[in-house]
Short mmCIF file of C-alpha atoms in Angstrom, two decimals:
data_model
loop_
_atom_site.label_atom_id
_atom_site.label_comp_id
_atom_site.label_asym_id
_atom_site.label_seq_id
_atom_site.Cartn_x
_atom_site.Cartn_y
_atom_site.Cartn_z
CA UNK A 1 -15.11 17.93 17.05
CA UNK A 2 -13.52 14.28 16.78
CA UNK A 3 -14.37 11.69 19.44
CA UNK A 4 -11.77 10.28 21.78
CA UNK A 5 -10.71 6.28 21.07
CA UNK A 6 -13.65 3.65 21.16
CA UNK A 7 -11.21 1.53 23.37
CA UNK A 8 -14.13 -1.05 23.79
CA UNK A 9 -14.88 -1.17 20.10
CA UNK A 10 -11.01 -2.11 19.27
CA UNK A 11 -11.49 -4.62 22.16
CA UNK A 12 -14.09 -6.19 20.45
CA UNK A 13 -12.38 -6.40 16.93
CA UNK A 14 -9.31 -7.50 18.95
CA UNK A 15 -11.42 -10.47 20.88
CA UNK A 16 -12.45 -11.87 17.57
CA UNK A 17 -9.15 -12.32 16.25
CA UNK A 18 -8.53 -14.32 19.53
CA UNK A 19 -11.50 -16.62 19.03
CA UNK A 20 -10.76 -16.69 15.20
CA UNK A 21 -7.47 -18.48 16.31
CA UNK A 22 -8.78 -20.70 19.11
CA UNK A 23 -10.68 -22.39 16.55
CA UNK A 24 -8.19 -22.45 13.99
CA UNK A 25 -6.20 -24.94 16.34
CA UNK A 26 -8.84 -27.41 15.93
CA UNK A 27 -7.64 -28.97 12.68
CA UNK A 28 -4.07 -29.02 14.00
CA UNK A 29 -5.66 -31.51 16.74
CA UNK A 30 -7.31 -33.55 14.19
CA UNK A 31 -4.09 -33.92 12.42
CA UNK A 32 -2.47 -34.74 15.79
CA UNK A 33 -4.91 -37.44 16.46
CA UNK A 34 -4.35 -39.24 13.15
CA UNK A 35 -0.29 -39.28 12.93
CA UNK A 36 -0.70 -40.25 16.80
CA UNK A 37 0.66 -36.90 18.47
CA UNK A 38 -0.10 -34.91 21.42
CA UNK A 39 -3.01 -32.64 21.17
CA UNK A 40 -2.61 -31.31 24.26
CA UNK A 41 0.10 -28.12 23.12
CA UNK A 42 -3.32 -26.96 20.53
CA UNK A 43 -5.78 -27.45 23.18
CA UNK A 44 -4.12 -25.78 25.94
CA UNK A 45 -3.72 -23.02 23.02
CA UNK A 46 -7.00 -23.34 22.03
CA UNK A 47 -8.30 -22.54 25.56
CA UNK A 48 -5.88 -19.69 26.28
CA UNK A 49 -7.03 -17.89 23.12
CA UNK A 50 -10.63 -18.63 23.16
CA UNK A 51 -10.87 -17.33 27.17
CA UNK A 52 -8.78 -14.44 25.84
CA UNK A 53 -10.93 -13.41 23.13
CA UNK A 54 -14.29 -13.89 25.38
CA UNK A 55 -12.60 -11.94 28.70
CA UNK A 56 -12.00 -8.69 25.89
CA UNK A 57 -15.48 -9.89 24.08
CA UNK A 58 -17.40 -8.91 27.55
CA UNK A 59 -15.27 -6.31 28.52
CA UNK A 60 -16.32 -4.89 24.89
CA UNK A 61 -20.50 -6.00 25.84
CA UNK A 62 -22.66 -3.19 24.82
CA UNK A 63 -20.64 -1.48 22.35
CA UNK A 64 -22.94 0.61 19.74
CA UNK A 65 -22.89 -1.47 16.50
CA UNK A 66 -24.67 1.74 15.04
CA UNK A 67 -21.40 3.49 14.11
CA UNK A 68 -18.50 2.37 11.47
CA UNK A 69 -15.54 2.17 12.94
CA UNK A 70 -13.23 5.59 12.57
CA UNK A 71 -10.43 5.44 10.61
CA UNK A 72 -8.10 6.19 14.21
CA UNK A 73 -9.63 2.96 15.48
CA UNK A 74 -9.28 1.21 13.04
CA UNK A 75 -5.47 1.68 12.66
CA UNK A 76 -4.42 1.10 16.09
CA UNK A 77 -7.24 -2.12 15.95
CA UNK A 78 -5.26 -3.41 13.10
CA UNK A 79 -1.77 -3.12 14.23
CA UNK A 80 -2.71 -4.33 17.76
CA UNK A 81 -4.45 -7.43 15.92
CA UNK A 82 -1.18 -8.71 14.24
CA UNK A 83 0.96 -8.08 17.33
CA UNK A 84 -1.50 -10.24 19.36
CA UNK A 85 -1.81 -12.94 16.91
CA UNK A 86 1.94 -13.24 16.71
CA UNK A 87 1.94 -13.75 20.13
CA UNK A 88 -0.94 -16.24 20.52
CA UNK A 89 0.86 -17.99 17.40
CA UNK A 90 3.88 -19.16 19.56
CA UNK A 91 1.36 -20.82 22.22
CA UNK A 92 1.72 -24.40 20.31
CA UNK A 93 5.53 -23.85 19.98
CA UNK A 94 5.71 -23.21 23.52
CA UNK A 95 3.53 -25.56 24.60
CA UNK A 96 4.91 -28.78 22.97
CA UNK A 97 8.69 -27.73 23.50
CA UNK A 98 9.35 -27.60 19.69
CA UNK A 99 10.94 -23.76 19.42
CA UNK A 100 13.30 -23.21 21.73
CA UNK A 101 12.51 -20.13 24.04
CA UNK A 102 10.02 -17.24 23.54
CA UNK A 103 12.16 -14.95 20.95
CA UNK A 104 12.21 -18.14 18.73
CA UNK A 105 8.74 -19.02 19.05
CA UNK A 106 8.03 -15.31 18.64
CA UNK A 107 9.96 -14.96 15.56
CA UNK A 108 8.54 -18.20 13.63
CA UNK A 109 4.78 -16.87 14.25
CA UNK A 110 5.26 -13.58 13.13
CA UNK A 111 6.47 -14.80 10.67
CA UNK A 112 4.00 -17.35 9.58
CA UNK A 113 1.00 -14.67 10.06
CA UNK A 114 2.99 -11.76 7.94
CA UNK A 115 3.37 -14.47 5.48
CA UNK A 116 6.94 -13.62 5.50
CA UNK A 117 8.34 -17.47 5.34
CA UNK A 118 11.78 -16.61 7.33
CA UNK A 119 12.52 -19.41 9.96
CA UNK A 120 14.72 -20.25 12.87
CA UNK A 121 14.18 -23.83 12.53
CA UNK A 122 17.17 -25.80 11.31
CA UNK A 123 15.25 -29.69 11.12
CA UNK A 124 11.76 -28.83 10.07
CA UNK A 125 11.09 -32.32 9.58
CA UNK A 126 12.05 -33.46 12.94
CA UNK A 127 9.08 -31.63 14.22
CA UNK A 128 5.37 -33.18 14.58
CA UNK A 129 3.31 -32.84 11.71
CA UNK A 130 0.68 -30.98 13.77
CA UNK A 131 2.93 -28.89 14.54
CA UNK A 132 3.90 -28.23 10.79
CA UNK A 133 0.28 -27.61 9.66
CA UNK A 134 0.31 -24.97 12.31
CA UNK A 135 2.97 -23.59 10.81
CA UNK A 136 1.98 -23.64 7.71
CA UNK A 137 -1.88 -22.46 8.68
CA UNK A 138 -0.33 -19.25 9.78
CA UNK A 139 0.37 -18.33 6.76
CA UNK A 140 -2.88 -19.10 5.62
CA UNK A 141 -4.86 -17.25 7.77
CA UNK A 142 -2.10 -14.00 7.38
CA UNK A 143 -2.86 -14.26 3.85
CA UNK A 144 -6.48 -13.15 3.45
CA UNK A 145 -6.20 -11.03 6.62
CA UNK A 146 -7.23 -11.83 9.95
CA UNK A 147 -9.15 -8.45 9.87
CA UNK A 148 -10.61 -9.62 6.35
CA UNK A 149 -12.30 -12.89 8.35
CA UNK A 150 -13.25 -10.56 10.92
CA UNK A 151 -15.65 -8.37 8.69
CA UNK A 152 -17.29 -11.85 7.51
CA UNK A 153 -17.78 -13.14 10.60
CA UNK A 154 -19.60 -9.76 12.58
CA UNK A 155 -23.38 -10.55 12.36
CA UNK A 156 -25.10 -8.08 10.76
CA UNK A 157 -23.10 -5.17 12.74
CA UNK A 158 -21.44 -2.76 11.27
CA UNK A 159 -18.37 -2.75 13.34
CA UNK A 160 -15.66 -3.36 10.55
CA UNK A 161 -16.59 -1.30 7.80
CA UNK A 162 -14.50 -0.09 4.85
CA UNK A 163 -12.01 1.89 7.07
CA UNK A 164 -10.80 -1.14 8.93
CA UNK A 165 -10.60 -3.09 5.79
CA UNK A 166 -8.28 -0.65 3.93
CA UNK A 167 -6.47 -0.20 6.63
CA UNK A 168 -5.57 -4.02 6.27
CA UNK A 169 -5.02 -4.16 2.81
CA UNK A 170 -3.97 -1.85 -0.51
CA UNK A 171 -6.85 -3.19 -2.17
CA UNK A 172 -8.63 0.09 -3.31
CA UNK A 173 -10.65 -1.07 -6.54
CA UNK A 174 -13.85 -2.33 -5.05
CA UNK A 175 -15.51 -5.42 -6.61
CA UNK A 176 -18.98 -4.70 -5.14
CA UNK A 177 -19.98 -1.73 -3.28
CA UNK A 178 -20.54 -3.34 -0.04
CA UNK A 179 -17.73 -4.46 2.15
CA UNK A 180 -19.33 -7.80 2.85
CA UNK A 181 -20.00 -8.38 -0.38
CA UNK A 182 -16.11 -7.86 -1.32
CA UNK A 183 -14.97 -10.06 1.56
CA UNK A 184 -16.82 -12.94 0.50
CA UNK A 185 -15.64 -12.61 -3.27
CA UNK A 186 -12.16 -12.63 -1.98
CA UNK A 187 -12.53 -15.33 0.27
CA UNK A 188 -14.19 -17.87 -2.34
CA UNK A 189 -11.26 -16.99 -4.98
CA UNK A 190 -8.74 -17.38 -2.17
CA UNK A 191 -10.31 -20.69 -0.97
CA UNK A 192 -10.53 -21.67 -4.67
CA UNK A 193 -7.28 -21.22 -5.49
CA UNK A 194 -5.98 -23.05 -2.23
CA UNK A 195 -8.40 -26.14 -3.12
CA UNK A 196 -7.64 -26.37 -6.82
CA UNK A 197 -3.72 -26.05 -5.92
CA UNK A 198 -4.21 -29.18 -3.57
CA UNK A 199 -6.05 -30.81 -6.50
CA UNK A 200 -3.13 -30.46 -9.04
CA UNK A 201 -0.62 -31.00 -6.49
CA UNK A 202 -2.29 -34.75 -5.55
CA UNK A 203 -1.85 -35.27 -9.11
CA UNK A 204 1.68 -35.11 -8.80
CA UNK A 205 2.05 -38.00 -6.00
CA UNK A 206 2.43 -35.52 -3.37
CA UNK A 207 0.51 -36.50 -0.19
CA UNK A 208 -2.29 -34.72 1.04
CA UNK A 209 -0.95 -33.56 4.35
CA UNK A 210 1.88 -32.04 2.13
CA UNK A 211 0.07 -30.76 -0.47
CA UNK A 212 -2.37 -28.92 1.98
CA UNK A 213 0.92 -27.36 3.59
CA UNK A 214 2.58 -26.33 0.60
CA UNK A 215 -1.03 -25.14 -1.18
CA UNK A 216 -1.13 -23.24 2.21
CA UNK A 217 2.37 -21.50 1.60
CA UNK A 218 1.84 -21.10 -2.08
CA UNK A 219 -1.46 -19.36 -2.12
CA UNK A 220 -0.90 -17.02 1.06
CA UNK A 221 2.71 -16.22 -0.76
CA UNK A 222 4.18 -17.42 2.40
CA UNK A 223 6.88 -20.01 2.00
CA UNK A 224 6.86 -22.49 4.79
CA UNK A 225 7.32 -25.80 3.36
CA UNK A 226 7.32 -29.38 5.53
CA UNK A 227 10.64 -30.12 4.04
CA UNK A 228 14.15 -29.22 4.79
CA UNK A 229 15.23 -28.39 1.53
CA UNK A 230 11.73 -26.52 0.85
CA UNK A 231 10.51 -27.74 -3.06
CA UNK A 232 13.92 -28.88 -4.44
CA UNK A 233 13.16 -32.73 -3.82
CA UNK A 234 9.76 -32.81 -5.58
CA UNK A 235 9.39 -33.55 -8.99
CA UNK A 236 9.84 -30.89 -12.09
CA UNK A 237 5.77 -31.12 -12.35
CA UNK A 238 5.37 -30.04 -8.80
CA UNK A 239 7.72 -27.60 -9.20
CA UNK A 240 6.04 -26.24 -12.44
CA UNK A 241 2.43 -26.21 -10.56
CA UNK A 242 3.66 -24.21 -7.46
CA UNK A 243 5.32 -21.75 -9.79
CA UNK A 244 2.30 -21.12 -11.33
CA UNK A 245 -0.04 -20.81 -8.45
CA UNK A 246 2.96 -18.80 -6.79
CA UNK A 247 2.37 -16.64 -10.13
CA UNK A 248 -1.72 -16.34 -9.93
CA UNK A 249 -1.00 -15.83 -6.18
CA UNK A 250 0.68 -12.35 -6.77
CA UNK A 251 -1.76 -11.23 -8.81
CA UNK A 252 -4.65 -8.83 -7.43
CA UNK A 253 -7.93 -10.70 -6.59
CA UNK A 254 -9.76 -8.31 -8.79
CA UNK A 255 -8.03 -9.88 -11.78
CA UNK A 256 -9.05 -13.28 -10.66
CA UNK A 257 -12.95 -11.70 -10.23
CA UNK A 258 -12.59 -9.58 -13.77
CA UNK A 259 -11.63 -13.43 -15.41
CA UNK A 260 -14.34 -15.34 -13.54
CA UNK A 261 -16.59 -12.37 -14.96
CA UNK A 262 -14.93 -12.92 -18.50
CA UNK A 263 -14.08 -9.13 -18.53
CA UNK A 264 -11.38 -9.41 -20.69
CA UNK A 265 -11.21 -6.14 -21.47
CA UNK A 266 -10.58 -4.57 -17.97
CA UNK A 267 -7.97 -7.41 -17.79
CA UNK A 268 -6.24 -5.93 -21.15
CA UNK A 269 -6.69 -2.16 -19.80
CA UNK A 270 -4.95 -3.21 -16.48
CA UNK A 271 -1.60 -1.60 -16.29
CA UNK A 272 -0.43 -3.39 -12.94
CA UNK A 273 -1.09 -6.54 -14.72
CA UNK A 274 0.55 -6.01 -17.66
CA UNK A 275 3.50 -4.64 -15.76
CA UNK A 276 3.63 -7.32 -13.19
CA UNK A 277 3.63 -9.91 -16.01
CA UNK A 278 6.46 -7.79 -18.00
CA UNK A 279 8.87 -7.76 -15.20
CA UNK A 280 8.67 -11.12 -14.04
CA UNK A 281 9.33 -12.43 -17.71
CA UNK A 282 11.85 -10.01 -18.24
CA UNK A 283 14.07 -10.88 -15.14
CA UNK A 284 13.30 -14.45 -15.28
CA UNK A 285 14.54 -14.25 -19.29
CA UNK A 286 17.48 -12.76 -18.23
CA UNK A 287 18.55 -15.01 -15.07
CA UNK A 288 17.93 -17.85 -17.30
CA UNK A 289 20.46 -16.92 -20.39
CA UNK A 290 22.73 -16.37 -17.39
CA UNK A 291 22.50 -19.98 -16.11
CA UNK A 292 22.23 -21.61 -19.80
CA UNK A 293 25.45 -19.86 -20.89
CA UNK A 294 27.47 -19.52 -17.77
CA UNK A 295 27.16 -22.90 -15.93
CA UNK A 296 26.59 -26.26 -17.22
CA UNK A 297 22.83 -26.16 -16.61
CA UNK A 298 20.75 -27.22 -19.42
CA UNK A 299 18.04 -25.00 -21.40
CA UNK A 300 14.78 -26.64 -19.37
CA UNK A 301 16.54 -26.67 -16.17
CA UNK A 302 17.59 -23.08 -16.39
CA UNK A 303 14.11 -21.77 -17.41
CA UNK A 304 12.73 -23.67 -14.36
CA UNK A 305 15.02 -23.03 -11.97
CA UNK A 306 15.77 -19.44 -12.97
CA UNK A 307 11.38 -18.68 -13.19
CA UNK A 308 10.53 -20.43 -9.94
CA UNK A 309 13.39 -18.37 -7.85
CA UNK A 310 12.24 -15.20 -9.35
CA UNK A 311 8.23 -15.54 -9.30
CA UNK A 312 8.74 -16.93 -5.78
CA UNK A 313 10.81 -13.49 -4.78
CA UNK A 314 8.86 -10.92 -6.63
CA UNK A 315 5.49 -12.59 -5.32
CA UNK A 316 7.38 -12.62 -2.12
CA UNK A 317 6.42 -16.14 -1.50
CA UNK A 318 9.91 -17.67 -0.46
CA UNK A 319 9.84 -21.09 -1.44
CA UNK A 320 12.99 -22.46 -3.34
CA UNK A 321 14.25 -25.19 -5.84
CA UNK A 322 17.57 -23.94 -5.76
CA UNK A 323 20.52 -22.15 -3.76
CA UNK A 324 20.73 -18.94 -6.07
CA UNK A 325 23.80 -18.04 -3.89
CA UNK A 326 25.52 -20.26 -6.18
CA UNK A 327 24.97 -18.49 -9.39
CA UNK A 328 26.86 -16.55 -11.17
CA UNK A 329 27.21 -13.28 -9.10
CA UNK A 330 25.13 -11.38 -11.41
CA UNK A 331 22.03 -13.75 -11.32
CA UNK A 332 21.64 -13.16 -7.53
CA UNK A 333 22.21 -9.94 -7.48
CA UNK A 334 18.95 -9.62 -9.72
CA UNK A 335 17.50 -11.55 -7.29
CA UNK A 336 18.42 -9.24 -4.60
CA UNK A 337 16.64 -6.56 -6.51
CA UNK A 338 13.96 -7.86 -7.23
CA UNK A 339 13.38 -8.26 -3.33
CA UNK A 340 12.30 -4.49 -3.50
CA UNK A 341 9.68 -5.20 -6.28
CA UNK A 342 6.68 -7.24 -4.81
CA UNK A 343 3.55 -8.65 -6.24
CA UNK A 344 0.30 -6.29 -7.34
CA UNK A 345 -2.07 -4.87 -5.24
CA UNK A 346 -4.98 -6.71 -3.72
CA UNK A 347 -2.81 -9.74 -3.46
CA UNK A 348 -1.60 -11.67 -0.78
CA UNK A 349 1.42 -10.79 -1.69
CA UNK A 350 3.98 -7.95 0.22
CA UNK A 351 6.81 -5.67 -1.13
CA UNK A 352 6.30 -2.15 -2.32
CA UNK A 353 3.85 -3.54 -5.34
CA UNK A 354 3.89 -3.34 -9.04
CA UNK A 355 1.51 -0.53 -9.47
CA UNK A 356 3.64 1.96 -7.01
CA UNK A 357 6.73 1.24 -9.52
CA UNK A 358 4.62 1.89 -12.36
CA UNK A 359 3.22 5.06 -10.94
CA UNK A 360 6.87 6.28 -10.01
CA UNK A 361 8.13 5.40 -13.35
CA UNK A 362 4.85 7.28 -14.68
CA UNK A 363 6.12 10.25 -12.86
CA UNK A 364 9.61 10.10 -14.12
CA UNK A 365 8.38 10.29 -17.51
CA UNK A 366 6.01 12.66 -16.68
CA UNK A 367 8.31 15.01 -15.63
CA UNK A 368 10.57 14.67 -18.59
CA UNK A 369 7.94 15.40 -20.78
CA UNK A 370 7.04 18.38 -18.88
CA UNK A 371 10.52 19.58 -18.82
CA UNK A 372 10.41 19.42 -22.93
CA UNK A 373 6.70 20.84 -22.74
CA UNK A 374 6.84 23.36 -19.93
CA UNK A 375 3.58 24.81 -20.97
CA UNK A 376 1.47 21.65 -21.65
CA UNK A 377 -1.21 19.95 -19.39
CA UNK A 378 0.10 16.20 -19.29
CA UNK A 379 -2.09 14.19 -17.02
CA UNK A 380 -0.19 11.00 -15.78
CA UNK A 381 -2.66 8.10 -16.80
CA UNK A 382 -3.16 5.01 -14.71
CA UNK A 383 -5.79 1.87 -16.23
CA UNK A 384 -7.04 4.20 -18.62
CA UNK A 385 -8.28 6.71 -15.89
CA UNK A 386 -6.04 10.46 -14.89
CA UNK A 387 -4.54 9.72 -11.44
CA UNK A 388 -5.55 11.75 -8.80
CA UNK A 389 -3.25 13.85 -6.70
CA UNK A 390 -3.98 11.78 -3.43
CA UNK A 391 -3.06 8.24 -4.90
CA UNK A 392 -0.27 9.55 -7.03
CA UNK A 393 1.50 11.05 -3.77
CA UNK A 394 1.11 8.73 -1.22
CA UNK A 395 2.38 5.71 -3.92
CA UNK A 396 5.46 7.84 -4.18
CA UNK A 397 6.09 8.67 -0.51
CA UNK A 398 5.64 5.48 0.23
CA UNK A 399 8.23 4.23 -1.71
CA UNK A 400 10.27 7.00 -0.09
CA UNK A 401 9.44 6.03 3.33
CA UNK A 402 9.94 2.08 2.36
CA UNK A 403 13.47 2.95 1.54
CA UNK A 404 14.09 4.82 4.65
CA UNK A 405 13.14 2.49 7.30
CA UNK A 406 15.15 -0.15 4.84
CA UNK A 407 18.26 1.86 5.74
CA UNK A 408 17.49 2.94 9.51
CA UNK A 409 16.67 -1.08 10.54
CA UNK A 410 19.77 -2.16 8.39
CA UNK A 411 22.09 0.69 10.20
CA UNK A 412 20.33 -0.85 13.58
CA UNK A 413 21.09 -4.28 12.61
CA UNK A 414 25.05 -3.49 11.70
CA UNK A 415 25.13 -1.85 15.16
CA UNK A 416 24.31 -5.14 16.88
CA UNK A 417 27.04 -6.61 15.16
CA UNK A 418 25.87 -8.41 12.01
CA UNK A 419 27.69 -8.36 8.71
CA UNK A 420 26.55 -5.71 6.18
CA UNK A 421 24.93 -8.26 3.37
CA UNK A 422 23.30 -9.98 5.97
CA UNK A 423 21.81 -6.85 7.60
CA UNK A 424 20.22 -5.65 4.50
CA UNK A 425 19.26 -8.70 2.94
CA UNK A 426 17.63 -9.59 6.13
CA UNK A 427 15.58 -6.22 6.50
CA UNK A 428 14.73 -6.28 3.00
CA UNK A 429 13.45 -9.94 3.06
CA UNK A 430 11.48 -9.30 6.19
CA UNK A 431 10.04 -6.01 4.98
CA UNK A 432 9.12 -7.61 1.73
CA UNK A 433 7.73 -10.60 3.44
CA UNK A 434 9.93 -12.99 1.46
CA UNK A 435 11.73 -15.53 3.72
CA UNK A 436 15.53 -16.35 2.05
CA UNK A 437 17.71 -13.47 1.96
CA UNK A 438 21.11 -13.03 0.67
CA UNK A 439 24.58 -14.14 2.88
CA UNK A 440 23.79 -16.39 6.14
CA UNK A 441 20.02 -15.88 5.57
CA UNK A 442 19.91 -16.78 2.29
CA UNK A 443 17.79 -20.08 0.70
CA UNK A 444 20.62 -22.38 2.07
CA UNK A 445 20.77 -20.69 5.70
CA UNK A 446 17.91 -19.71 7.86
CA UNK A 447 17.75 -17.20 10.61
CA UNK A 448 18.30 -19.54 13.70
CA UNK A 449 22.01 -18.08 14.66
CA UNK A 450 21.10 -14.27 14.40
CA UNK A 451 21.29 -12.84 17.90
CA UNK A 452 17.53 -12.20 20.25
CA UNK A 453 17.66 -8.76 20.04
CA UNK A 454 17.60 -8.51 16.06
CA UNK A 455 14.96 -11.82 15.81
CA UNK A 456 12.84 -9.14 17.98
CA UNK A 457 13.88 -5.85 15.31
CA UNK A 458 13.04 -8.41 12.10
CA UNK A 459 9.92 -9.45 13.70
CA UNK A 460 8.78 -5.73 13.82
CA UNK A 461 9.79 -4.99 10.62
CA UNK A 462 7.57 -7.79 9.36
CA UNK A 463 4.57 -6.34 10.71
CA UNK A 464 5.69 -3.14 9.66
CA UNK A 465 5.90 -3.93 6.01
CA UNK A 466 2.57 -6.49 6.33
CA UNK A 467 0.86 -3.12 7.35
CA UNK A 468 2.52 -1.32 4.84
CA UNK A 469 4.51 1.31 7.14
CA UNK A 470 1.52 3.72 7.17
CA UNK A 471 -0.92 2.43 9.23
CA UNK A 472 1.78 1.36 12.07
CA UNK A 473 3.55 4.39 11.46
CA UNK A 474 0.66 6.90 12.03
CA UNK A 475 0.29 5.82 15.49
CA UNK A 476 3.56 7.25 16.40
CA UNK A 477 2.48 10.91 15.35
CA UNK A 478 1.60 13.45 18.00
CA UNK A 479 -1.74 14.10 16.18
CA UNK A 480 -2.86 10.76 16.47
CA UNK A 481 -3.12 10.82 19.96
CA UNK A 482 -4.58 14.63 20.30
CA UNK A 483 -8.35 14.59 20.29
#
């Protein structure tokens, strides 16, 4: 007989999220001191967050560590963690009065932690550097996943086992059998990529402050930049560096680990990785040709602008070096469809993910072959293994659920008075965690003039997308609350 939900266990997980957020305000205080800015918005935010964490921690004191968190508790803990994290992230914006109104601050905070990168700010460079660092830091924390950090810091307890980890991430292929070992491997790769990008950006004569902010946004595939024009004003060298690291960040951490082990055979046999590179190259090459033959841009500029935007959209980073709404129509229409792709599973990118698209294509191919040979037993192969029915059904059904959610959310925004282009592109970019969309929310615009109710809806959409729908939707099922 299933046991009741252990709310004290859930409270313990959420308390650790508050404590981590409270500690994360410290680097912003340091930057505030360096640039002679007020530290009080971050000091007050840290005190509030840590106080909330301690209250929840002591309320959950005595919770048994002998049992792993169950799936139901994991779903609820993960969803509530992202909600409370989004609320906590509003504090520096509100205390510093840099973002007017709670709804605007909530939108910016949720966009940061979910690594979406959509913004309501119209003059980014007018904000204090410490606030902009917090804005970028929310990306970096959200990129690795606050739940992953919880897994790492739990001192020899069994809370936050594999159920909790798999609820937040689509990573299925285990690097090591023990969850903590998985966590340390992922975190080391994540930090290494961040440091490597910072160093290479410094070689391009970018300041340390901007290098850190842009690296946080790149590695987390978030897209917040300390500049009003995103990456446009930086040199071609810097744009190429960020382009490469966006591509790396959209790649599964498993590939990075295999690369460290020099296990090139497994990398070569990884269907999703090959498909990810192929799709990115094809779309980038097509748009390069469109820009080169239909505009006055040279070959190098056409290549750089097209591949930067394509990689940025597919990896759901959202950085921009060009306003693709000014491209020939075929070019920005391709960009819109690329919003539904997503990077690799087990990466920091959002969206549907390449593996699911590939599985769908394999299902279509399988169905066609089965029609020709109705008596043949033809298994669906993925990464040189037969794809089991549960994984296959889960991948295809999530794509269906994704588009149903996209349509419903778009219709809701239409009902509030937004035009069709803005409604559909805003939902598409927020669900996928991309940032810029089409129309008034394109790369040259933002979400500042979107009505408040729509910002709340889009904030919820961002969290749904980050949780890959199922984890949040299961909470609304009747059977979830039945024991």
